[in-house]
Amino acid sequence: MMNSTKLLQLLLAVTLLFSGCAGGALKPTKNQFNNPLALQRADPHVWKTKDGTYYFVATVPEYDRLEIRKSKTINGIKEAEPVVVWRKHEKGPMGNHIWAPELHQIDGKWYIYFAAGSVEDKWAIRKYALSNTSADPTKGEWKEEGEIVSKPNQFTLDATTFEHKGQRYMIWVDRASNKEINTGLYIAKMTSPTTLGDKQVVISRPEYAWERIGHNVNEAPAVIIRNGKVFVTFSASATDANYALGLLWAKEDADLLDTASWNKLPEPVFYTNERLKRFGPGHNSFIVAEDGKTDVMIYHARDYKEIKGEPLYDPNRHTRARVLRWTEDGMPDFGQELDDNEMAVKKGKQAKNAKK
């Protein structure tokens, strides 16, 4: 006869089986994500409209087009049908290496900022803009606004924009040294959605060892304003397993065009974790979850380390999502030792997580 303890264990196992929990497949809790959200989509960017619609853009592995997905939920991005809204040119500029699109709605009008080389020289990378007056960016006509010219305009990409205290800014990437080949982060005020003010300053260069593996790179800025600070994450090093996120911040009342206003952590904040099969995480964006208050980080990573050939042409950087937590002193907690869905149920110092 089975004793009561074994009977209880059996009943529990049956209950778990029929509730969909067998094999550790727990029913997702609030703000857990069905990762990867998008296979072979790098440099992801998500925009959320006032009515709660999410629009997703990213780099496609063919580097030849721009597409948008539309969803009412973050998890819904996974099944959303991509709508191609623009394709590369057959000759001249905007004809090669179509990289890192970002979708922004500014004064009721949609803009896509992206980087591109030319058909004749794929490394002549510059940043460009498209615009669309349609209420839905997957519809209507996208107009080419041309190049967003900046200084020194040598190898310029990864433009992002944000508004702070009534002023719109752009942060982007370009060569940031006359002594070595590198890329750094520039900032300027915007005089329109497609033009920059004359004052353009460098706020970060690759100076620490972790930023200089494979390539001397600071790129892919993403902005989130919380807890009295303007935070900027950025990615550094080569696009293999060495790729990682760093963090800058300035006080919200500081002069953002003063390099001295910016602080930089000497160590990365989010990087490869072999135990979790998370390799080369980077090029993130930030969005707010369906509850209107939980911050979410959208990023890409591979699930393997070894890459054959040039990492830039390995297609398997997949889009993922995870909750971003905040410490009691108002700093972002990226959860380096936790997997994506563990962040959703993390306990502890999570004060100041509400949207401002």
Short mmCIF file of C-alpha atoms in Angstrom, two decimals:
data_model
loop_
_atom_site.label_atom_id
_atom_site.label_comp_id
_atom_site.label_asym_id
_atom_site.label_seq_id
_atom_site.Cartn_x
_atom_site.Cartn_y
_atom_site.Cartn_z
CA MET A 1 0.00 0.00 0.00
CA MET A 2 1.29 3.47 -0.88
CA ASN A 3 1.98 5.62 2.17
CA SER A 4 0.47 9.09 2.50
CA THR A 5 3.68 10.94 1.65
CA LYS A 6 4.16 9.09 -1.64
CA LEU A 7 0.48 9.51 -2.49
CA LEU A 8 0.75 13.26 -1.93
CA GLN A 9 3.84 13.42 -4.16
CA LEU A 10 2.03 11.52 -6.90
CA LEU A 11 -1.00 13.78 -6.72
CA LEU A 12 1.25 16.85 -6.92
CA ALA A 13 3.03 15.47 -9.99
CA VAL A 14 -0.28 14.79 -11.73
CA THR A 15 -1.52 18.28 -10.86
CA LEU A 16 1.63 19.85 -12.33
CA LEU A 17 1.34 17.73 -15.45
CA PHE A 18 -2.23 18.76 -16.21
CA SER A 19 -1.64 22.42 -15.32
CA GLY A 20 1.00 22.69 -18.04
CA CYS A 21 3.98 22.77 -15.69
CA ALA A 22 5.56 19.42 -16.50
CA GLY A 23 9.17 19.53 -17.60
CA GLY A 24 9.67 22.90 -15.90
CA ALA A 25 7.51 24.75 -18.43
CA LEU A 26 5.87 27.09 -15.96
CA LYS A 27 3.01 29.29 -17.07
CA PRO A 28 4.52 32.74 -17.75
CA THR A 29 3.94 35.33 -15.06
CA LYS A 30 3.42 39.03 -15.57
CA ASN A 31 6.16 40.64 -17.68
CA GLN A 32 7.82 37.37 -18.61
CA PHE A 33 8.65 37.13 -22.28
CA ASN A 34 8.43 34.47 -24.95
CA ASN A 35 12.09 34.80 -25.96
CA PRO A 36 13.51 35.07 -28.47
CA LEU A 37 10.97 37.62 -29.66
CA ALA A 38 12.43 37.71 -33.16
CA LEU A 39 14.91 35.29 -34.71
CA GLN A 40 17.83 36.77 -36.64
CA ARG A 41 16.94 40.33 -35.79
CA ALA A 42 19.75 42.44 -34.36
CA ASP A 43 19.85 46.03 -33.06
CA PRO A 44 16.19 45.97 -31.98
CA HIS A 45 14.16 49.10 -31.32
CA VAL A 46 10.56 49.29 -30.07
CA TRP A 47 8.23 52.28 -29.96
CA LYS A 48 5.03 52.30 -27.91
CA THR A 49 2.21 54.65 -28.90
CA LYS A 50 -0.24 56.32 -26.53
CA ASP A 51 -2.90 53.72 -27.36
CA GLY A 52 -0.56 50.91 -26.26
CA THR A 53 0.51 49.65 -29.70
CA TYR A 54 4.07 48.40 -30.02
CA TYR A 55 6.06 48.87 -33.23
CA PHE A 56 9.25 46.88 -33.70
CA VAL A 57 12.17 47.51 -36.07
CA ALA A 58 15.58 45.82 -36.27
CA THR A 59 18.48 45.00 -38.56
CA VAL A 60 17.76 42.11 -40.92
CA PRO A 61 20.68 39.73 -41.65
CA GLU A 62 20.60 40.52 -45.37
CA TYR A 63 21.27 44.20 -44.56
CA ASP A 64 19.02 45.18 -47.47
CA ARG A 65 15.67 46.53 -46.17
CA LEU A 66 13.66 48.12 -43.39
CA GLU A 67 10.59 46.40 -41.96
CA ILE A 68 8.13 47.08 -39.14
CA ARG A 69 6.12 44.72 -36.96
CA LYS A 70 2.99 45.83 -35.11
CA SER A 71 1.59 44.28 -31.92
CA LYS A 72 -0.65 45.08 -28.97
CA THR A 73 1.77 43.28 -26.65
CA ILE A 74 5.52 42.83 -26.38
CA ASN A 75 5.17 39.05 -26.65
CA GLY A 76 3.01 39.54 -29.71
CA ILE A 77 6.02 40.84 -31.63
CA LYS A 78 7.03 37.20 -32.03
CA GLU A 79 4.07 36.36 -34.25
CA ALA A 80 3.58 39.76 -35.87
CA GLU A 81 3.96 39.86 -39.63
CA PRO A 82 6.88 42.02 -40.84
CA VAL A 83 5.87 44.80 -43.24
CA VAL A 84 8.68 45.91 -45.56
CA VAL A 85 8.54 49.72 -45.76
CA TRP A 86 11.77 50.50 -47.65
CA ARG A 87 14.51 48.71 -49.62
CA LYS A 88 18.11 49.67 -50.34
CA HIS A 89 19.07 51.58 -53.46
CA GLU A 90 20.48 49.81 -56.50
CA LYS A 91 23.31 52.33 -56.84
CA GLY A 92 24.92 55.10 -54.85
CA PRO A 93 24.28 55.98 -51.18
CA MET A 94 21.80 53.98 -49.09
CA GLY A 95 22.68 50.94 -51.18
CA ASN A 96 24.53 48.66 -48.74
CA HIS A 97 24.86 47.69 -45.07
CA ILE A 98 21.40 48.87 -44.01
CA TRP A 99 21.86 48.90 -40.24
CA ALA A 100 20.24 49.66 -36.92
CA PRO A 101 16.91 51.36 -37.69
CA GLU A 102 15.09 53.25 -34.97
CA LEU A 103 11.43 54.27 -35.21
CA HIS A 104 10.31 57.47 -33.49
CA GLN A 105 7.09 59.47 -33.49
CA ILE A 106 7.84 63.21 -33.30
CA ASP A 107 5.05 65.81 -33.29
CA GLY A 108 2.65 63.31 -34.82
CA LYS A 109 4.98 62.28 -37.64
CA TRP A 110 6.96 59.06 -37.92
CA TYR A 111 10.71 58.94 -38.54
CA ILE A 112 13.05 56.05 -39.13
CA TYR A 113 16.72 56.75 -38.49
CA PHE A 114 19.14 54.21 -39.92
CA ALA A 115 22.71 53.76 -41.15
CA ALA A 116 23.78 52.73 -44.64
CA GLY A 117 26.81 52.41 -46.87
CA SER A 118 26.83 52.89 -50.62
CA VAL A 119 26.66 50.30 -53.38
CA GLU A 120 30.18 51.25 -54.42
CA ASP A 121 31.62 51.37 -50.87
CA LYS A 122 29.76 49.41 -48.21
CA TRP A 123 31.95 50.93 -45.47
CA ALA A 124 31.04 54.52 -46.35
CA ILE A 125 28.55 54.38 -43.48
CA ARG A 126 26.38 57.44 -42.87
CA LYS A 127 23.08 58.04 -41.04
CA TYR A 128 19.84 58.75 -42.89
CA ALA A 129 16.18 59.43 -42.16
CA LEU A 130 12.80 58.52 -43.60
CA SER A 131 9.48 60.15 -42.67
CA ASN A 132 5.82 59.14 -42.84
CA THR A 133 2.70 61.19 -41.99
CA SER A 134 0.42 58.15 -41.67
CA ALA A 135 -1.08 57.40 -38.25
CA ASP A 136 0.14 53.81 -38.65
CA PRO A 137 3.80 53.53 -39.72
CA THR A 138 3.16 50.18 -41.42
CA LYS A 139 0.93 52.09 -43.85
CA GLY A 140 1.23 55.24 -45.91
CA GLU A 141 4.27 56.43 -47.84
CA TRP A 142 7.80 56.67 -46.46
CA LYS A 143 9.69 59.70 -47.78
CA GLU A 144 13.49 59.81 -47.93
CA GLU A 145 14.68 62.81 -45.91
CA GLY A 146 18.33 62.27 -46.87
CA GLU A 147 21.48 62.19 -44.79
CA ILE A 148 21.68 63.62 -41.27
CA VAL A 149 25.00 65.41 -41.55
CA SER A 150 27.19 65.74 -38.48
CA LYS A 151 30.81 66.34 -37.55
CA PRO A 152 33.27 64.78 -38.33
CA ASN A 153 30.97 62.63 -40.53
CA GLN A 154 33.59 59.95 -41.19
CA PHE A 155 31.87 56.70 -40.10
CA THR A 156 28.58 57.66 -38.55
CA LEU A 157 25.73 55.38 -37.44
CA ASP A 158 23.41 54.28 -34.62
CA ALA A 159 21.47 57.52 -34.23
CA THR A 160 18.95 57.74 -31.41
CA THR A 161 16.85 60.70 -30.32
CA PHE A 162 15.07 61.76 -27.14
CA GLU A 163 13.34 64.79 -25.68
CA HIS A 164 14.37 66.23 -22.32
CA LYS A 165 13.00 69.37 -20.68
CA GLY A 166 11.47 70.59 -23.91
CA GLN A 167 14.60 70.09 -26.02
CA ARG A 168 15.17 67.28 -28.51
CA TYR A 169 18.63 65.70 -28.65
CA MET A 170 20.38 63.16 -30.84
CA ILE A 171 23.15 60.79 -29.77
CA TRP A 172 25.06 58.99 -32.49
CA VAL A 173 28.34 57.28 -33.34
CA ASP A 174 31.36 58.51 -35.31
CA ARG A 175 35.15 58.40 -35.25
CA ALA A 176 36.26 59.98 -31.99
CA SER A 177 40.06 60.13 -32.17
CA ASN A 178 42.84 61.37 -34.42
CA LYS A 179 45.29 58.94 -32.82
CA GLU A 180 43.57 55.59 -33.49
CA ILE A 181 40.68 54.04 -35.37
CA ASN A 182 37.74 53.92 -33.00
CA THR A 183 34.14 54.99 -32.59
CA GLY A 184 32.66 57.12 -29.82
CA LEU A 185 29.36 58.68 -28.81
CA TYR A 186 28.43 62.23 -29.85
CA ILE A 187 25.52 64.36 -28.65
CA ALA A 188 23.88 67.50 -30.07
CA LYS A 189 20.66 69.41 -29.83
CA MET A 190 18.32 68.91 -32.78
CA THR A 191 17.10 71.96 -34.70
CA SER A 192 14.54 69.78 -36.49
CA PRO A 193 13.85 66.02 -36.62
CA THR A 194 16.50 65.74 -39.38
CA THR A 195 19.06 68.46 -38.55
CA LEU A 196 21.57 69.03 -35.76
CA GLY A 197 22.82 72.08 -33.91
CA ASP A 198 26.38 73.27 -34.47
CA LYS A 199 27.63 72.23 -31.02
CA GLN A 200 28.41 68.52 -31.20
CA VAL A 201 30.49 66.93 -28.44
CA VAL A 202 31.92 63.51 -27.59
CA ILE A 203 30.57 62.04 -24.36
CA SER A 204 32.26 58.61 -24.47
CA ARG A 205 35.25 56.93 -26.11
CA PRO A 206 36.52 53.33 -25.71
CA GLU A 207 39.00 53.75 -22.87
CA TYR A 208 38.70 50.61 -20.75
CA ALA A 209 40.00 47.17 -21.72
CA TRP A 210 36.49 45.66 -22.01
CA GLU A 211 35.61 48.29 -24.68
CA ARG A 212 38.61 47.44 -26.83
CA ILE A 213 38.36 43.72 -27.59
CA GLY A 214 38.49 43.05 -31.32
CA HIS A 215 37.60 46.66 -32.15
CA ASN A 216 37.85 49.91 -30.20
CA VAL A 217 34.16 50.66 -30.16
CA ASN A 218 31.46 52.63 -28.37
CA GLU A 219 28.17 52.41 -30.28
CA ALA A 220 24.42 51.75 -30.06
CA PRO A 221 23.35 54.41 -27.53
CA ALA A 222 19.96 54.02 -25.83
CA VAL A 223 18.43 56.57 -23.46
CA ILE A 224 16.21 56.15 -20.42
CA ILE A 225 15.41 59.03 -18.05
CA ARG A 226 14.59 58.01 -14.50
CA ASN A 227 15.23 59.02 -10.90
CA GLY A 228 16.71 62.43 -11.64
CA LYS A 229 19.23 61.15 -14.19
CA VAL A 230 19.62 60.75 -17.93
CA PHE A 231 21.01 57.24 -18.45
CA VAL A 232 22.65 56.11 -21.68
CA THR A 233 23.56 52.50 -22.31
CA PHE A 234 25.98 51.73 -25.11
CA SER A 235 27.65 48.69 -26.64
CA ALA A 236 31.38 48.07 -26.94
CA SER A 237 33.98 45.77 -28.52
CA ALA A 238 33.54 43.37 -31.46
CA THR A 239 30.12 41.91 -32.27
CA ASP A 240 31.02 38.40 -31.05
CA ALA A 241 30.83 37.08 -27.47
CA ASN A 242 32.91 40.08 -26.35
CA TYR A 243 30.08 42.52 -27.13
CA ALA A 244 28.73 44.08 -23.93
CA LEU A 245 26.73 46.98 -22.51
CA GLY A 246 28.21 49.92 -20.65
CA LEU A 247 26.53 52.78 -18.81
CA LEU A 248 26.77 56.58 -18.82
CA TRP A 249 24.66 59.02 -16.86
CA ALA A 250 24.22 62.73 -16.21
CA LYS A 251 22.06 64.60 -13.73
CA GLU A 252 18.77 65.64 -15.30
CA ASP A 253 19.50 69.35 -14.70
CA ALA A 254 23.04 69.18 -16.10
CA ASP A 255 24.20 70.63 -19.41
CA LEU A 256 24.07 67.50 -21.56
CA LEU A 257 26.40 69.10 -24.11
CA ASP A 258 29.13 69.46 -21.49
CA THR A 259 31.34 66.37 -21.53
CA ALA A 260 32.08 66.94 -17.83
CA SER A 261 28.39 66.35 -17.02
CA TRP A 262 28.67 62.67 -17.92
CA ASN A 263 29.73 59.82 -15.64
CA LYS A 264 30.84 56.42 -16.92
CA LEU A 265 31.13 53.09 -15.15
CA PRO A 266 34.55 51.44 -15.63
CA GLU A 267 33.03 47.96 -16.00
CA PRO A 268 30.28 46.60 -18.26
CA VAL A 269 26.78 46.25 -16.83
CA PHE A 270 25.48 43.43 -19.06
CA TYR A 271 27.69 40.92 -20.87
CA THR A 272 28.18 37.29 -21.87
CA ASN A 273 26.96 34.70 -19.38
CA GLU A 274 27.92 31.22 -20.61
CA ARG A 275 25.81 29.49 -17.94
CA LEU A 276 22.72 31.17 -19.34
CA LYS A 277 23.83 30.70 -22.98
CA ARG A 278 23.75 34.46 -23.47
CA PHE A 279 26.61 35.53 -25.71
CA GLY A 280 27.45 39.06 -26.81
CA PRO A 281 24.34 40.87 -25.54
CA GLY A 282 24.02 44.41 -26.77
CA HIS A 283 22.49 47.13 -28.92
CA ASN A 284 19.44 47.56 -26.73
CA SER A 285 16.48 49.87 -26.51
CA PHE A 286 14.05 50.62 -23.67
CA ILE A 287 10.27 50.44 -23.58
CA VAL A 288 7.51 50.33 -20.96
CA ALA A 289 5.47 47.15 -20.45
CA GLU A 290 1.72 46.83 -20.92
CA ASP A 291 1.14 47.82 -17.29
CA GLY A 292 2.40 51.32 -18.10
CA LYS A 293 5.10 51.37 -15.45
CA THR A 294 7.52 48.43 -15.70
CA ASP A 295 10.67 49.22 -17.67
CA VAL A 296 11.72 46.63 -20.23
CA MET A 297 15.01 46.28 -22.08
CA ILE A 298 14.93 44.96 -25.65
CA TYR A 299 18.31 43.64 -26.83
CA HIS A 300 19.99 41.09 -29.05
CA ALA A 301 22.27 38.17 -28.22
CA ARG A 302 23.41 34.83 -29.60
CA ASP A 303 22.93 31.50 -27.84
CA TYR A 304 26.36 30.15 -28.84
CA LYS A 305 29.93 31.41 -28.57
CA GLU A 306 31.91 30.03 -31.49
CA ILE A 307 31.43 31.87 -34.77
CA LYS A 308 32.81 30.92 -38.16
CA GLY A 309 34.19 33.90 -40.05
CA GLU A 310 33.41 37.57 -39.44
CA PRO A 311 30.88 37.95 -36.58
CA LEU A 312 29.16 40.78 -38.43
CA TYR A 313 27.92 38.28 -41.01
CA ASP A 314 26.76 35.60 -38.58
CA PRO A 315 22.96 35.99 -38.75
CA ASN A 316 21.98 34.55 -35.39
CA ARG A 317 21.69 37.59 -33.20
CA HIS A 318 18.16 37.19 -31.86
CA THR A 319 15.92 39.84 -30.26
CA ARG A 320 15.13 39.30 -26.59
CA ALA A 321 13.28 41.18 -23.84
CA ARG A 322 13.77 41.40 -20.06
CA VAL A 323 12.54 43.57 -17.21
CA LEU A 324 14.88 46.34 -16.10
CA ARG A 325 14.93 46.79 -12.33
CA TRP A 326 16.09 49.76 -10.25
CA THR A 327 18.08 49.83 -7.04
CA GLU A 328 17.09 51.86 -4.00
CA ASP A 329 19.65 54.52 -4.94
CA GLY A 330 18.04 54.94 -8.36
CA MET A 331 20.53 53.10 -10.54
CA PRO A 332 19.52 50.50 -13.16
CA ASP A 333 19.89 46.84 -12.21
CA PHE A 334 20.46 44.74 -15.34
CA GLY A 335 20.45 41.35 -13.56
CA GLN A 336 23.67 40.00 -15.05
CA GLU A 337 23.37 36.65 -13.23
CA LEU A 338 19.66 36.15 -13.97
CA ASP A 339 18.02 34.88 -17.12
CA ASP A 340 15.44 37.01 -18.90
CA ASN A 341 12.36 35.67 -17.17
CA GLU A 342 13.95 35.50 -13.72
CA MET A 343 14.15 39.29 -13.91
CA ALA A 344 10.35 39.49 -14.05
CA VAL A 345 9.97 37.82 -10.65
CA LYS A 346 13.11 39.16 -9.00
CA LYS A 347 12.64 40.23 -5.39
CA GLY A 348 14.57 42.71 -3.36
CA LYS A 349 15.67 46.28 -3.97
CA GLN A 350 13.27 47.36 -6.66
CA ALA A 351 12.32 50.80 -5.46
CA LYS A 352 11.83 53.61 -7.99
CA ASN A 353 10.71 51.31 -10.79
CA ALA A 354 7.68 53.42 -11.61
CA LYS A 355 7.59 55.41 -14.82
CA LYS A 356 8.16 59.12 -14.22
#
